[in-house]
PDB file of N, CA and C in Angstrom:
ATOM      1  N   UNK A   1      11.173 -18.221 -69.060  1.00 42.00           N
ATOM      2  CA  UNK A   1      10.332 -19.404 -69.671  1.00 42.00           C
ATOM      3  C   UNK A   1       9.380 -18.920 -70.524  1.00 42.00           C
ATOM      4  N   UNK A   2       9.384 -19.842 -71.919  1.00 46.00           N
ATOM      5  CA  UNK A   2       8.650 -19.346 -72.894  1.00 46.00           C
ATOM      6  C   UNK A   2       7.293 -19.532 -72.982  1.00 46.00           C
ATOM      7  N   UNK A   3       6.860 -19.963 -71.861  1.00 50.00           N
ATOM      8  CA  UNK A   3       5.331 -20.413 -71.932  1.00 50.00           C
ATOM      9  C   UNK A   3       4.523 -19.144 -71.429  1.00 50.00           C
ATOM     10  N   UNK A   4       3.336 -18.612 -71.713  1.00 52.00           N
ATOM     11  CA  UNK A   4       2.834 -17.482 -71.547  1.00 52.00           C
ATOM     12  C   UNK A   4       2.023 -17.772 -70.301  1.00 52.00           C
ATOM     13  N   UNK A   5       1.521 -16.573 -69.656  1.00 50.00           N
ATOM     14  CA  UNK A   5       0.442 -16.727 -68.860  1.00 50.00           C
ATOM     15  C   UNK A   5      -0.551 -15.835 -68.717  1.00 50.00           C
ATOM     16  N   UNK A   6      -1.816 -16.314 -68.120  1.00 47.00           N
ATOM     17  CA  UNK A   6      -3.044 -15.881 -68.408  1.00 47.00           C
ATOM     18  C   UNK A   6      -3.679 -15.835 -67.144  1.00 47.00           C
ATOM     19  N   UNK A   7      -3.935 -14.621 -66.494  1.00 48.00           N
ATOM     20  CA  UNK A   7      -4.518 -14.547 -65.186  1.00 48.00           C
ATOM     21  C   UNK A   7      -3.898 -15.620 -64.207  1.00 48.00           C
ATOM     22  N   UNK A   8      -2.503 -15.442 -63.996  1.00 50.00           N
ATOM     23  CA  UNK A   8      -1.833 -16.239 -63.168  1.00 50.00           C
ATOM     24  C   UNK A   8      -1.670 -17.767 -63.677  1.00 50.00           C
ATOM     25  N   UNK A   9      -2.466 -18.338 -64.636  1.00 51.00           N
ATOM     26  CA  UNK A   9      -2.342 -19.803 -64.839  1.00 51.00           C
ATOM     27  C   UNK A   9      -1.464 -19.788 -66.266  1.00 51.00           C
ATOM     28  N   UNK A  10      -0.506 -20.958 -66.209  1.00 60.00           N
ATOM     29  CA  UNK A  10       0.259 -21.028 -67.264  1.00 60.00           C
ATOM     30  C   UNK A  10      -0.597 -21.504 -68.567  1.00 60.00           C
ATOM     31  N   UNK A  11      -0.316 -20.998 -69.747  1.00 70.00           N
ATOM     32  CA  UNK A  11      -0.948 -21.362 -70.928  1.00 70.00           C
ATOM     33  C   UNK A  11      -0.384 -22.747 -71.600  1.00 70.00           C
ATOM     34  N   UNK A  12      -1.273 -23.253 -72.265  1.00 86.00           N
ATOM     35  CA  UNK A  12      -0.524 -24.549 -73.143  1.00 86.00           C
ATOM     36  C   UNK A  12       0.530 -23.923 -74.120  1.00 86.00           C
ATOM     37  N   UNK A  13       1.519 -24.741 -74.438  1.00 92.00           N
ATOM     38  CA  UNK A  13       2.430 -24.696 -75.290  1.00 92.00           C
ATOM     39  C   UNK A  13       2.733 -25.866 -76.160  1.00 92.00           C
ATOM     40  N   UNK A  14       2.672 -25.526 -77.658  1.00 95.00           N
ATOM     41  CA  UNK A  14       2.928 -26.765 -78.543  1.00 95.00           C
ATOM     42  C   UNK A  14       4.562 -27.009 -78.529  1.00 95.00           C
ATOM     43  N   UNK A  15       4.843 -28.062 -78.617  1.00 96.00           N
ATOM     44  CA  UNK A  15       6.404 -28.776 -78.582  1.00 96.00           C
ATOM     45  C   UNK A  15       6.557 -29.484 -79.639  1.00 96.00           C
ATOM     46  N   UNK A  16       7.841 -29.398 -80.414  1.00 96.00           N
ATOM     47  CA  UNK A  16       8.499 -30.469 -81.180  1.00 96.00           C
ATOM     48  C   UNK A  16       9.945 -30.840 -80.805  1.00 96.00           C
ATOM     49  N   UNK A  17      10.379 -31.872 -81.517  1.00 95.00           N
ATOM     50  CA  UNK A  17      11.805 -32.058 -81.107  1.00 95.00           C
ATOM     51  C   UNK A  17      12.633 -31.289 -82.011  1.00 95.00           C
ATOM     52  N   UNK A  18      14.048 -31.303 -81.271  1.00 94.00           N
ATOM     53  CA  UNK A  18      15.007 -30.592 -82.147  1.00 94.00           C
ATOM     54  C   UNK A  18      14.854 -30.632 -83.583  1.00 94.00           C
ATOM     55  N   UNK A  19      14.652 -32.091 -83.969  1.00 94.00           N
ATOM     56  CA  UNK A  19      14.910 -32.488 -85.356  1.00 94.00           C
ATOM     57  C   UNK A  19      13.524 -32.023 -86.213  1.00 94.00           C
ATOM     58  N   UNK A  20      12.573 -31.486 -85.424  1.00 94.00           N
ATOM     59  CA  UNK A  20      11.327 -30.938 -86.098  1.00 94.00           C
ATOM     60  C   UNK A  20      10.116 -31.774 -86.023  1.00 94.00           C
ATOM     61  N   UNK A  21      10.303 -32.976 -85.380  1.00 94.00           N
ATOM     62  CA  UNK A  21       8.812 -33.596 -85.096  1.00 94.00           C
ATOM     63  C   UNK A  21       8.003 -33.298 -84.160  1.00 94.00           C
ATOM     64  N   UNK A  22       6.833 -33.193 -84.437  1.00 94.00           N
ATOM     65  CA  UNK A  22       5.918 -32.666 -83.446  1.00 94.00           C
ATOM     66  C   UNK A  22       5.769 -33.830 -82.399  1.00 94.00           C
ATOM     67  N   UNK A  23       5.792 -33.139 -81.086  1.00 95.00           N
ATOM     68  CA  UNK A  23       5.890 -33.944 -80.004  1.00 95.00           C
ATOM     69  C   UNK A  23       4.540 -34.168 -79.121  1.00 95.00           C
ATOM     70  N   UNK A  24       4.132 -32.988 -78.851  1.00 94.00           N
ATOM     71  CA  UNK A  24       2.710 -32.837 -78.024  1.00 94.00           C
ATOM     72  C   UNK A  24       2.753 -31.369 -77.443  1.00 94.00           C
ATOM     73  N   UNK A  25       2.455 -31.341 -76.119  1.00 95.00           N
ATOM     74  CA  UNK A  25       2.217 -30.079 -75.704  1.00 95.00           C
ATOM     75  C   UNK A  25       2.638 -29.939 -74.185  1.00 95.00           C
ATOM     76  N   UNK A  26       2.870 -28.808 -73.756  1.00 95.00           N
ATOM     77  CA  UNK A  26       3.130 -28.455 -72.261  1.00 95.00           C
ATOM     78  C   UNK A  26       1.770 -27.678 -71.641  1.00 95.00           C
ATOM     79  N   UNK A  27       1.305 -28.536 -70.499  1.00 93.00           N
ATOM     80  CA  UNK A  27       0.169 -27.901 -69.993  1.00 93.00           C
ATOM     81  C   UNK A  27       0.613 -27.651 -68.641  1.00 93.00           C
ATOM     82  N   UNK A  28       1.047 -26.147 -67.982  1.00 91.00           N
ATOM     83  CA  UNK A  28       1.550 -26.230 -66.831  1.00 91.00           C
ATOM     84  C   UNK A  28       2.829 -26.734 -66.603  1.00 91.00           C
ATOM     85  N   UNK A  29       3.094 -27.807 -65.793  1.00 93.00           N
ATOM     86  CA  UNK A  29       4.250 -28.426 -65.707  1.00 93.00           C
ATOM     87  C   UNK A  29       4.049 -29.736 -65.988  1.00 93.00           C
ATOM     88  N   UNK A  30       3.346 -30.054 -66.983  1.00 95.00           N
ATOM     89  CA  UNK A  30       2.998 -31.424 -67.524  1.00 95.00           C
ATOM     90  C   UNK A  30       3.503 -31.503 -68.996  1.00 95.00           C
ATOM     91  N   UNK A  31       4.238 -32.514 -69.461  1.00 96.00           N
ATOM     92  CA  UNK A  31       4.521 -32.724 -70.740  1.00 96.00           C
ATOM     93  C   UNK A  31       3.419 -33.862 -71.252  1.00 96.00           C
ATOM     94  N   UNK A  32       2.714 -33.536 -72.281  1.00 96.00           N
ATOM     95  CA  UNK A  32       1.625 -34.503 -72.880  1.00 96.00           C
ATOM     96  C   UNK A  32       1.552 -34.717 -74.089  1.00 96.00           C
ATOM     97  N   UNK A  33       1.351 -35.931 -74.510  1.00 94.00           N
ATOM     98  CA  UNK A  33       1.347 -36.096 -75.962  1.00 94.00           C
ATOM     99  C   UNK A  33      -0.096 -35.725 -76.730  1.00 94.00           C
ATOM    100  N   UNK A  34      -0.141 -35.602 -77.976  1.00 91.00           N
ATOM    101  CA  UNK A  34      -1.392 -35.016 -78.590  1.00 91.00           C
ATOM    102  C   UNK A  34      -2.564 -35.839 -77.951  1.00 91.00           C
ATOM    103  N   UNK A  35      -2.465 -36.802 -77.793  1.00 92.00           N
ATOM    104  CA  UNK A  35      -3.710 -37.505 -77.446  1.00 92.00           C
ATOM    105  C   UNK A  35      -4.324 -37.377 -75.687  1.00 92.00           C
ATOM    106  N   UNK A  36      -3.225 -36.402 -75.360  1.00 93.00           N
ATOM    107  CA  UNK A  36      -3.650 -35.985 -73.869  1.00 93.00           C
ATOM    108  C   UNK A  36      -2.871 -36.785 -72.643  1.00 93.00           C
ATOM    109  N   UNK A  37      -2.166 -37.790 -73.158  1.00 95.00           N
ATOM    110  CA  UNK A  37      -1.368 -38.755 -72.287  1.00 95.00           C
ATOM    111  C   UNK A  37      -0.373 -37.799 -71.634  1.00 95.00           C
ATOM    112  N   UNK A  38      -0.152 -37.888 -70.274  1.00 96.00           N
ATOM    113  CA  UNK A  38       0.754 -37.225 -69.332  1.00 96.00           C
ATOM    114  C   UNK A  38       2.034 -38.228 -69.569  1.00 96.00           C
ATOM    115  N   UNK A  39       3.217 -37.582 -70.194  1.00 96.00           N
ATOM    116  CA  UNK A  39       4.408 -38.556 -70.067  1.00 96.00           C
ATOM    117  C   UNK A  39       5.606 -38.118 -69.417  1.00 96.00           C
ATOM    118  N   UNK A  40       5.807 -36.911 -68.830  1.00 97.00           N
ATOM    119  CA  UNK A  40       6.874 -36.319 -68.150  1.00 97.00           C
ATOM    120  C   UNK A  40       6.364 -35.095 -67.315  1.00 97.00           C
ATOM    121  N   UNK A  41       7.178 -34.586 -66.656  1.00 96.00           N
ATOM    122  CA  UNK A  41       7.213 -33.236 -65.741  1.00 96.00           C
ATOM    123  C   UNK A  41       8.139 -32.247 -65.980  1.00 96.00           C
ATOM    124  N   UNK A  42       7.790 -31.119 -65.969  1.00 96.00           N
ATOM    125  CA  UNK A  42       8.543 -29.998 -66.043  1.00 96.00           C
ATOM    126  C   UNK A  42       8.876 -29.474 -65.021  1.00 96.00           C
ATOM    127  N   UNK A  43      10.461 -29.320 -64.596  1.00 95.00           N
ATOM    128  CA  UNK A  43      11.032 -28.300 -63.440  1.00 95.00           C
ATOM    129  C   UNK A  43      11.576 -27.312 -64.193  1.00 95.00           C
ATOM    130  N   UNK A  44      10.823 -26.036 -64.287  1.00 94.00           N
ATOM    131  CA  UNK A  44      11.489 -24.998 -64.982  1.00 94.00           C
ATOM    132  C   UNK A  44      11.185 -25.248 -66.415  1.00 94.00           C
ATOM    133  N   UNK A  45      12.348 -25.205 -67.245  1.00 94.00           N
ATOM    134  CA  UNK A  45      12.223 -25.570 -68.578  1.00 94.00           C
ATOM    135  C   UNK A  45      12.868 -26.983 -68.998  1.00 94.00           C
ATOM    136  N   UNK A  46      13.206 -27.809 -67.955  1.00 97.00           N
ATOM    137  CA  UNK A  46      13.899 -29.079 -67.842  1.00 97.00           C
ATOM    138  C   UNK A  46      12.543 -30.213 -67.809  1.00 97.00           C
ATOM    139  N   UNK A  47      12.816 -31.382 -68.571  1.00 97.00           N
ATOM    140  CA  UNK A  47      11.999 -32.488 -68.551  1.00 97.00           C
ATOM    141  C   UNK A  47      12.360 -33.540 -67.678  1.00 97.00           C
ATOM    142  N   UNK A  48      11.782 -34.059 -66.817  1.00 97.00           N
ATOM    143  CA  UNK A  48      11.971 -35.458 -66.046  1.00 97.00           C
ATOM    144  C   UNK A  48      11.023 -36.447 -66.084  1.00 97.00           C
ATOM    145  N   UNK A  49      11.389 -37.622 -66.255  1.00 96.00           N
ATOM    146  CA  UNK A  49      10.341 -38.714 -66.241  1.00 96.00           C
ATOM    147  C   UNK A  49       9.659 -38.861 -64.804  1.00 96.00           C
ATOM    148  N   UNK A  50       8.910 -39.574 -64.796  1.00 96.00           N
ATOM    149  CA  UNK A  50       8.103 -39.773 -63.388  1.00 96.00           C
ATOM    150  C   UNK A  50       8.980 -40.610 -62.187  1.00 96.00           C
ATOM    151  N   UNK A  51      10.327 -41.144 -62.597  1.00 95.00           N
ATOM    152  CA  UNK A  51      11.264 -41.341 -61.482  1.00 95.00           C
ATOM    153  C   UNK A  51      12.322 -40.527 -61.010  1.00 95.00           C
ATOM    154  N   UNK A  52      12.243 -39.301 -61.952  1.00 96.00           N
ATOM    155  CA  UNK A  52      13.049 -38.188 -61.508  1.00 96.00           C
ATOM    156  C   UNK A  52      14.196 -37.914 -62.320  1.00 96.00           C
ATOM    157  N   UNK A  53      14.263 -38.791 -63.640  1.00 96.00           N
ATOM    158  CA  UNK A  53      15.524 -38.904 -64.324  1.00 96.00           C
ATOM    159  C   UNK A  53      15.382 -37.731 -65.494  1.00 96.00           C
ATOM    160  N   UNK A  54      16.366 -37.110 -65.773  1.00 97.00           N
ATOM    161  CA  UNK A  54      16.370 -35.989 -66.730  1.00 97.00           C
ATOM    162  C   UNK A  54      16.264 -36.473 -68.136  1.00 97.00           C
ATOM    163  N   UNK A  55      15.281 -35.984 -68.861  1.00 97.00           N
ATOM    164  CA  UNK A  55      15.071 -36.407 -70.170  1.00 97.00           C
ATOM    165  C   UNK A  55      15.518 -35.409 -71.195  1.00 97.00           C
ATOM    166  N   UNK A  56      15.420 -34.118 -70.919  1.00 97.00           N
ATOM    167  CA  UNK A  56      15.536 -33.134 -71.859  1.00 97.00           C
ATOM    168  C   UNK A  56      15.330 -31.747 -71.223  1.00 97.00           C
ATOM    169  N   UNK A  57      15.052 -30.798 -72.227  1.00 97.00           N
ATOM    170  CA  UNK A  57      14.717 -29.386 -71.868  1.00 97.00           C
ATOM    171  C   UNK A  57      14.254 -28.571 -73.253  1.00 97.00           C
ATOM    172  N   UNK A  58      13.660 -27.511 -72.973  1.00 96.00           N
ATOM    173  CA  UNK A  58      13.217 -26.585 -74.018  1.00 96.00           C
ATOM    174  C   UNK A  58      14.236 -25.612 -74.565  1.00 96.00           C
ATOM    175  N   UNK A  59      14.492 -25.509 -75.716  1.00 94.00           N
ATOM    176  CA  UNK A  59      15.260 -24.853 -76.404  1.00 94.00           C
ATOM    177  C   UNK A  59      14.617 -23.853 -77.442  1.00 94.00           C
ATOM    178  N   UNK A  60      15.046 -22.791 -77.747  1.00 91.00           N
ATOM    179  CA  UNK A  60      14.337 -22.020 -79.043  1.00 91.00           C
ATOM    180  C   UNK A  60      12.993 -21.771 -78.756  1.00 91.00           C
ATOM    181  N   UNK A  61      12.459 -21.646 -77.769  1.00 91.00           N
ATOM    182  CA  UNK A  61      11.019 -21.671 -77.174  1.00 91.00           C
ATOM    183  C   UNK A  61       9.953 -22.620 -77.237  1.00 91.00           C
ATOM    184  N   UNK A  62      10.385 -23.636 -78.204  1.00 95.00           N
ATOM    185  CA  UNK A  62       9.341 -24.636 -78.343  1.00 95.00           C
ATOM    186  C   UNK A  62       9.922 -26.053 -78.981  1.00 95.00           C
ATOM    187  N   UNK A  63      11.183 -26.076 -78.712  1.00 96.00           N
ATOM    188  CA  UNK A  63      11.929 -27.200 -79.283  1.00 96.00           C
ATOM    189  C   UNK A  63      12.588 -28.019 -77.916  1.00 96.00           C
ATOM    190  N   UNK A  64      12.229 -29.202 -77.831  1.00 97.00           N
ATOM    191  CA  UNK A  64      12.573 -30.295 -76.863  1.00 97.00           C
ATOM    192  C   UNK A  64      14.144 -30.827 -77.423  1.00 97.00           C
ATOM    193  N   UNK A  65      15.279 -30.873 -76.541  1.00 97.00           N
ATOM    194  CA  UNK A  65      16.496 -31.372 -77.119  1.00 97.00           C
ATOM    195  C   UNK A  65      16.956 -31.812 -75.653  1.00 97.00           C
ATOM    196  N   UNK A  66      17.822 -32.612 -75.681  1.00 97.00           N
ATOM    197  CA  UNK A  66      18.602 -33.367 -74.840  1.00 97.00           C
ATOM    198  C   UNK A  66      20.066 -33.011 -74.534  1.00 97.00           C
ATOM    199  N   UNK A  67      20.424 -32.655 -73.304  1.00 97.00           N
ATOM    200  CA  UNK A  67      21.710 -32.179 -73.039  1.00 97.00           C
ATOM    201  C   UNK A  67      22.575 -33.256 -72.644  1.00 97.00           C
ATOM    202  N   UNK A  68      23.576 -33.768 -73.318  1.00 96.00           N
ATOM    203  CA  UNK A  68      24.136 -34.986 -72.846  1.00 96.00           C
ATOM    204  C   UNK A  68      24.655 -35.070 -71.282  1.00 96.00           C
ATOM    205  N   UNK A  69      25.490 -33.879 -71.020  1.00 96.00           N
ATOM    206  CA  UNK A  69      26.040 -33.716 -69.704  1.00 96.00           C
ATOM    207  C   UNK A  69      24.968 -33.517 -68.655  1.00 96.00           C
ATOM    208  N   UNK A  70      23.643 -33.451 -68.857  1.00 96.00           N
ATOM    209  CA  UNK A  70      22.669 -33.308 -67.867  1.00 96.00           C
ATOM    210  C   UNK A  70      21.907 -34.541 -67.584  1.00 96.00           C
ATOM    211  N   UNK A  71      22.518 -35.700 -68.284  1.00 94.00           N
ATOM    212  CA  UNK A  71      21.534 -37.018 -68.369  1.00 94.00           C
ATOM    213  C   UNK A  71      21.571 -37.760 -66.979  1.00 94.00           C
ATOM    214  N   UNK A  72      22.578 -37.186 -66.110  1.00 95.00           N
ATOM    215  CA  UNK A  72      22.840 -37.783 -64.645  1.00 95.00           C
ATOM    216  C   UNK A  72      21.930 -36.979 -63.700  1.00 95.00           C
ATOM    217  N   UNK A  73      21.207 -35.949 -63.913  1.00 95.00           N
ATOM    218  CA  UNK A  73      20.450 -35.201 -63.041  1.00 95.00           C
ATOM    219  C   UNK A  73      19.384 -35.928 -62.778  1.00 95.00           C
ATOM    220  N   UNK A  74      19.095 -35.692 -61.436  1.00 94.00           N
ATOM    221  CA  UNK A  74      17.887 -36.625 -60.829  1.00 94.00           C
ATOM    222  C   UNK A  74      17.047 -35.464 -59.782  1.00 94.00           C
ATOM    223  N   UNK A  75      15.756 -35.327 -60.297  1.00 94.00           N
ATOM    224  CA  UNK A  75      15.045 -34.749 -59.264  1.00 94.00           C
ATOM    225  C   UNK A  75      13.793 -35.822 -58.274  1.00 94.00           C
ATOM    226  N   UNK A  76      13.008 -35.332 -57.557  1.00 91.00           N
ATOM    227  CA  UNK A  76      12.072 -36.158 -56.807  1.00 91.00           C
ATOM    228  C   UNK A  76      11.287 -36.712 -57.775  1.00 91.00           C
ATOM    229  N   UNK A  77      10.501 -37.851 -57.511  1.00 91.00           N
ATOM    230  CA  UNK A  77       9.509 -38.601 -58.379  1.00 91.00           C
ATOM    231  C   UNK A  77       8.310 -37.574 -58.489  1.00 91.00           C
ATOM    232  N   UNK A  78       7.592 -37.930 -59.264  1.00 91.00           N
ATOM    233  CA  UNK A  78       6.544 -37.491 -59.682  1.00 91.00           C
ATOM    234  C   UNK A  78       5.330 -38.315 -60.044  1.00 91.00           C
ATOM    235  N   UNK A  79       4.216 -38.125 -59.951  1.00 89.00           N
ATOM    236  CA  UNK A  79       2.917 -39.035 -60.239  1.00 89.00           C
ATOM    237  C   UNK A  79       2.320 -38.557 -61.726  1.00 89.00           C
ATOM    238  N   UNK A  80       2.138 -39.817 -62.405  1.00 87.00           N
ATOM    239  CA  UNK A  80       1.310 -39.700 -63.626  1.00 87.00           C
ATOM    240  C   UNK A  80      -0.067 -39.138 -63.336  1.00 87.00           C
ATOM    241  N   UNK A  81      -0.646 -38.050 -64.207  1.00 90.00           N
ATOM    242  CA  UNK A  81      -1.826 -37.570 -64.040  1.00 90.00           C
ATOM    243  C   UNK A  81      -2.729 -38.167 -64.919  1.00 90.00           C
ATOM    244  N   UNK A  82      -4.271 -37.910 -64.750  1.00 88.00           N
ATOM    245  CA  UNK A  82      -5.040 -38.402 -65.647  1.00 88.00           C
ATOM    246  C   UNK A  82      -5.031 -37.831 -67.173  1.00 88.00           C
ATOM    247  N   UNK A  83      -5.335 -38.787 -67.964  1.00 85.00           N
ATOM    248  CA  UNK A  83      -5.469 -38.476 -69.393  1.00 85.00           C
ATOM    249  C   UNK A  83      -6.321 -37.326 -69.757  1.00 85.00           C
ATOM    250  N   UNK A  84      -5.828 -36.179 -70.440  1.00 79.00           N
ATOM    251  CA  UNK A  84      -6.589 -35.138 -70.802  1.00 79.00           C
ATOM    252  C   UNK A  84      -7.366 -35.305 -72.219  1.00 79.00           C
ATOM    253  N   UNK A  85      -8.295 -34.307 -72.703  1.00 77.00           N
ATOM    254  CA  UNK A  85      -8.807 -34.484 -74.082  1.00 77.00           C
ATOM    255  C   UNK A  85      -7.920 -34.278 -74.971  1.00 77.00           C
ATOM    256  N   UNK A  86      -7.662 -34.948 -75.869  1.00 73.00           N
ATOM    257  CA  UNK A  86      -6.547 -34.927 -76.894  1.00 73.00           C
ATOM    258  C   UNK A  86      -6.861 -33.597 -77.811  1.00 73.00           C
ATOM    259  N   UNK A  87      -5.890 -33.041 -78.223  1.00 76.00           N
ATOM    260  CA  UNK A  87      -5.622 -32.017 -79.128  1.00 76.00           C
ATOM    261  C   UNK A  87      -5.400 -32.400 -80.740  1.00 76.00           C
ATOM    262  N   UNK A  88      -5.733 -31.440 -81.387  1.00 76.00           N
ATOM    263  CA  UNK A  88      -5.482 -31.701 -82.935  1.00 76.00           C
ATOM    264  C   UNK A  88      -4.242 -31.618 -82.981  1.00 76.00           C
ATOM    265  N   UNK A  89      -3.449 -32.520 -83.872  1.00 76.00           N
ATOM    266  CA  UNK A  89      -1.933 -32.389 -83.798  1.00 76.00           C
ATOM    267  C   UNK A  89      -1.395 -31.157 -84.821  1.00 76.00           C
ATOM    268  N   UNK A  90      -0.174 -30.944 -84.724  1.00 83.00           N
ATOM    269  CA  UNK A  90       0.598 -30.208 -85.782  1.00 83.00           C
ATOM    270  C   UNK A  90       1.366 -30.975 -86.593  1.00 83.00           C
ATOM    271  N   UNK A  91       1.689 -29.924 -87.740  1.00 85.00           N
ATOM    272  CA  UNK A  91       2.667 -30.559 -88.775  1.00 85.00           C
ATOM    273  C   UNK A  91       4.028 -30.383 -88.079  1.00 85.00           C
ATOM    274  N   UNK A  92       4.893 -31.191 -88.722  1.00 87.00           N
ATOM    275  CA  UNK A  92       6.252 -31.190 -88.572  1.00 87.00           C
ATOM    276  C   UNK A  92       6.975 -29.902 -89.065  1.00 87.00           C
ATOM    277  N   UNK A  93       8.077 -29.707 -88.347  1.00 85.00           N
ATOM    278  CA  UNK A  93       9.154 -28.520 -88.954  1.00 85.00           C
ATOM    279  C   UNK A  93      10.264 -29.272 -89.542  1.00 85.00           C
ATOM    280  N   UNK A  94      10.929 -28.155 -90.215  1.00 85.00           N
ATOM    281  CA  UNK A  94      12.400 -28.555 -90.743  1.00 85.00           C
ATOM    282  C   UNK A  94      13.176 -28.817 -89.376  1.00 85.00           C
ATOM    283  N   UNK A  95      13.874 -29.647 -89.404  1.00 85.00           N
ATOM    284  CA  UNK A  95      14.835 -29.878 -88.013  1.00 85.00           C
ATOM    285  C   UNK A  95      16.078 -28.981 -88.236  1.00 85.00           C
ATOM    286  N   UNK A  96      16.499 -28.765 -86.897  1.00 85.00           N
ATOM    287  CA  UNK A  96      17.512 -27.839 -86.505  1.00 85.00           C
ATOM    288  C   UNK A  96      18.962 -28.798 -86.674  1.00 85.00           C
ATOM    289  N   UNK A  97      19.998 -28.102 -86.788  1.00 86.00           N
ATOM    290  CA  UNK A  97      21.337 -28.544 -86.889  1.00 86.00           C
ATOM    291  C   UNK A  97      21.557 -29.073 -85.225  1.00 86.00           C
ATOM    292  N   UNK A  98      22.321 -30.079 -85.104  1.00 85.00           N
ATOM    293  CA  UNK A  98      22.444 -30.524 -83.945  1.00 85.00           C
ATOM    294  C   UNK A  98      23.509 -29.412 -83.104  1.00 85.00           C
ATOM    295  N   UNK A  99      23.252 -29.269 -81.768  1.00 92.00           N
ATOM    296  CA  UNK A  99      24.312 -28.485 -81.253  1.00 92.00           C
ATOM    297  C   UNK A  99      25.201 -29.479 -80.276  1.00 92.00           C
ATOM    298  N   UNK A 100      26.379 -29.107 -80.420  1.00 93.00           N
ATOM    299  CA  UNK A 100      27.447 -30.028 -79.905  1.00 93.00           C
ATOM    300  C   UNK A 100      27.120 -30.154 -78.499  1.00 93.00           C
ATOM    301  N   UNK A 101      27.298 -31.494 -77.851  1.00 95.00           N
ATOM    302  CA  UNK A 101      26.953 -31.977 -76.502  1.00 95.00           C
ATOM    303  C   UNK A 101      25.407 -32.099 -76.135  1.00 95.00           C
ATOM    304  N   UNK A 102      24.743 -31.946 -77.478  1.00 95.00           N
ATOM    305  CA  UNK A 102      23.292 -32.506 -77.313  1.00 95.00           C
ATOM    306  C   UNK A 102      22.948 -33.529 -78.134  1.00 95.00           C
ATOM    307  N   UNK A 103      21.799 -34.066 -78.084  1.00 94.00           N
ATOM    308  CA  UNK A 103      21.161 -35.312 -79.006  1.00 94.00           C
ATOM    309  C   UNK A 103      19.705 -34.774 -78.947  1.00 94.00           C
ATOM    310  N   UNK A 104      18.865 -35.348 -79.864  1.00 91.00           N
ATOM    311  CA  UNK A 104      17.390 -35.344 -80.036  1.00 91.00           C
ATOM    312  C   UNK A 104      16.651 -35.750 -78.815  1.00 91.00           C
ATOM    313  N   UNK A 105      15.684 -35.117 -78.502  1.00 94.00           N
ATOM    314  CA  UNK A 105      14.866 -35.580 -77.668  1.00 94.00           C
ATOM    315  C   UNK A 105      14.491 -37.008 -77.738  1.00 94.00           C
ATOM    316  N   UNK A 106      13.966 -37.902 -76.728  1.00 92.00           N
ATOM    317  CA  UNK A 106      13.483 -38.990 -76.931  1.00 92.00           C
ATOM    318  C   UNK A 106      12.067 -39.214 -77.681  1.00 92.00           C
ATOM    319  N   UNK A 107      11.985 -39.982 -78.710  1.00 88.00           N
ATOM    320  CA  UNK A 107      10.838 -39.904 -79.589  1.00 88.00           C
ATOM    321  C   UNK A 107       9.539 -40.158 -78.820  1.00 88.00           C
ATOM    322  N   UNK A 108       8.349 -39.529 -79.328  1.00 86.00           N
ATOM    323  CA  UNK A 108       7.300 -39.959 -78.298  1.00 86.00           C
ATOM    324  C   UNK A 108       6.827 -41.230 -78.245  1.00 86.00           C
ATOM    325  N   UNK A 109       6.944 -42.177 -79.168  1.00 85.00           N
ATOM    326  CA  UNK A 109       7.020 -43.542 -79.334  1.00 85.00           C
ATOM    327  C   UNK A 109       7.564 -44.488 -78.072  1.00 85.00           C
ATOM    328  N   UNK A 110       8.563 -43.604 -77.788  1.00 87.00           N
ATOM    329  CA  UNK A 110       9.460 -44.511 -76.606  1.00 87.00           C
ATOM    330  C   UNK A 110       8.734 -44.428 -75.400  1.00 87.00           C
ATOM    331  N   UNK A 111       7.863 -43.660 -75.167  1.00 83.00           N
ATOM    332  CA  UNK A 111       7.105 -43.404 -73.853  1.00 83.00           C
ATOM    333  C   UNK A 111       6.090 -44.488 -73.707  1.00 83.00           C
ATOM    334  N   UNK A 112       5.645 -45.484 -74.669  1.00 69.00           N
ATOM    335  CA  UNK A 112       5.069 -46.699 -74.476  1.00 69.00           C
ATOM    336  C   UNK A 112       3.759 -46.394 -73.789  1.00 69.00           C
ATOM    337  N   UNK A 113       3.030 -45.312 -74.431  1.00 57.00           N
ATOM    338  CA  UNK A 113       1.682 -45.214 -73.731  1.00 57.00           C
ATOM    339  C   UNK A 113       0.730 -46.203 -74.529  1.00 57.00           C
TER     340      UNK A 113
END
């Protein structure tokens, strides 16, 4: 797991899409937007929506990407948590070349917050 630990607690991790667009951050097992809205849940390095549908995973330490063959994966449902205090955003990066069998992670605007 790319996220560091401090005294047994998982640290916050900034995240970008595979194409280089700043997405938000990981706080423990929560995927959050820059404004602190909880939009999905991590199970290991994989991301699932609140209904348990696979959305994507972390690759290259801080990039979100969707593996096409994993889109049928399901996990148990999870609950949306309260909004946290927002964070100062980060700049976009140069995008990576697509990996065969993968597609870009859903855009943060698609979460309808």
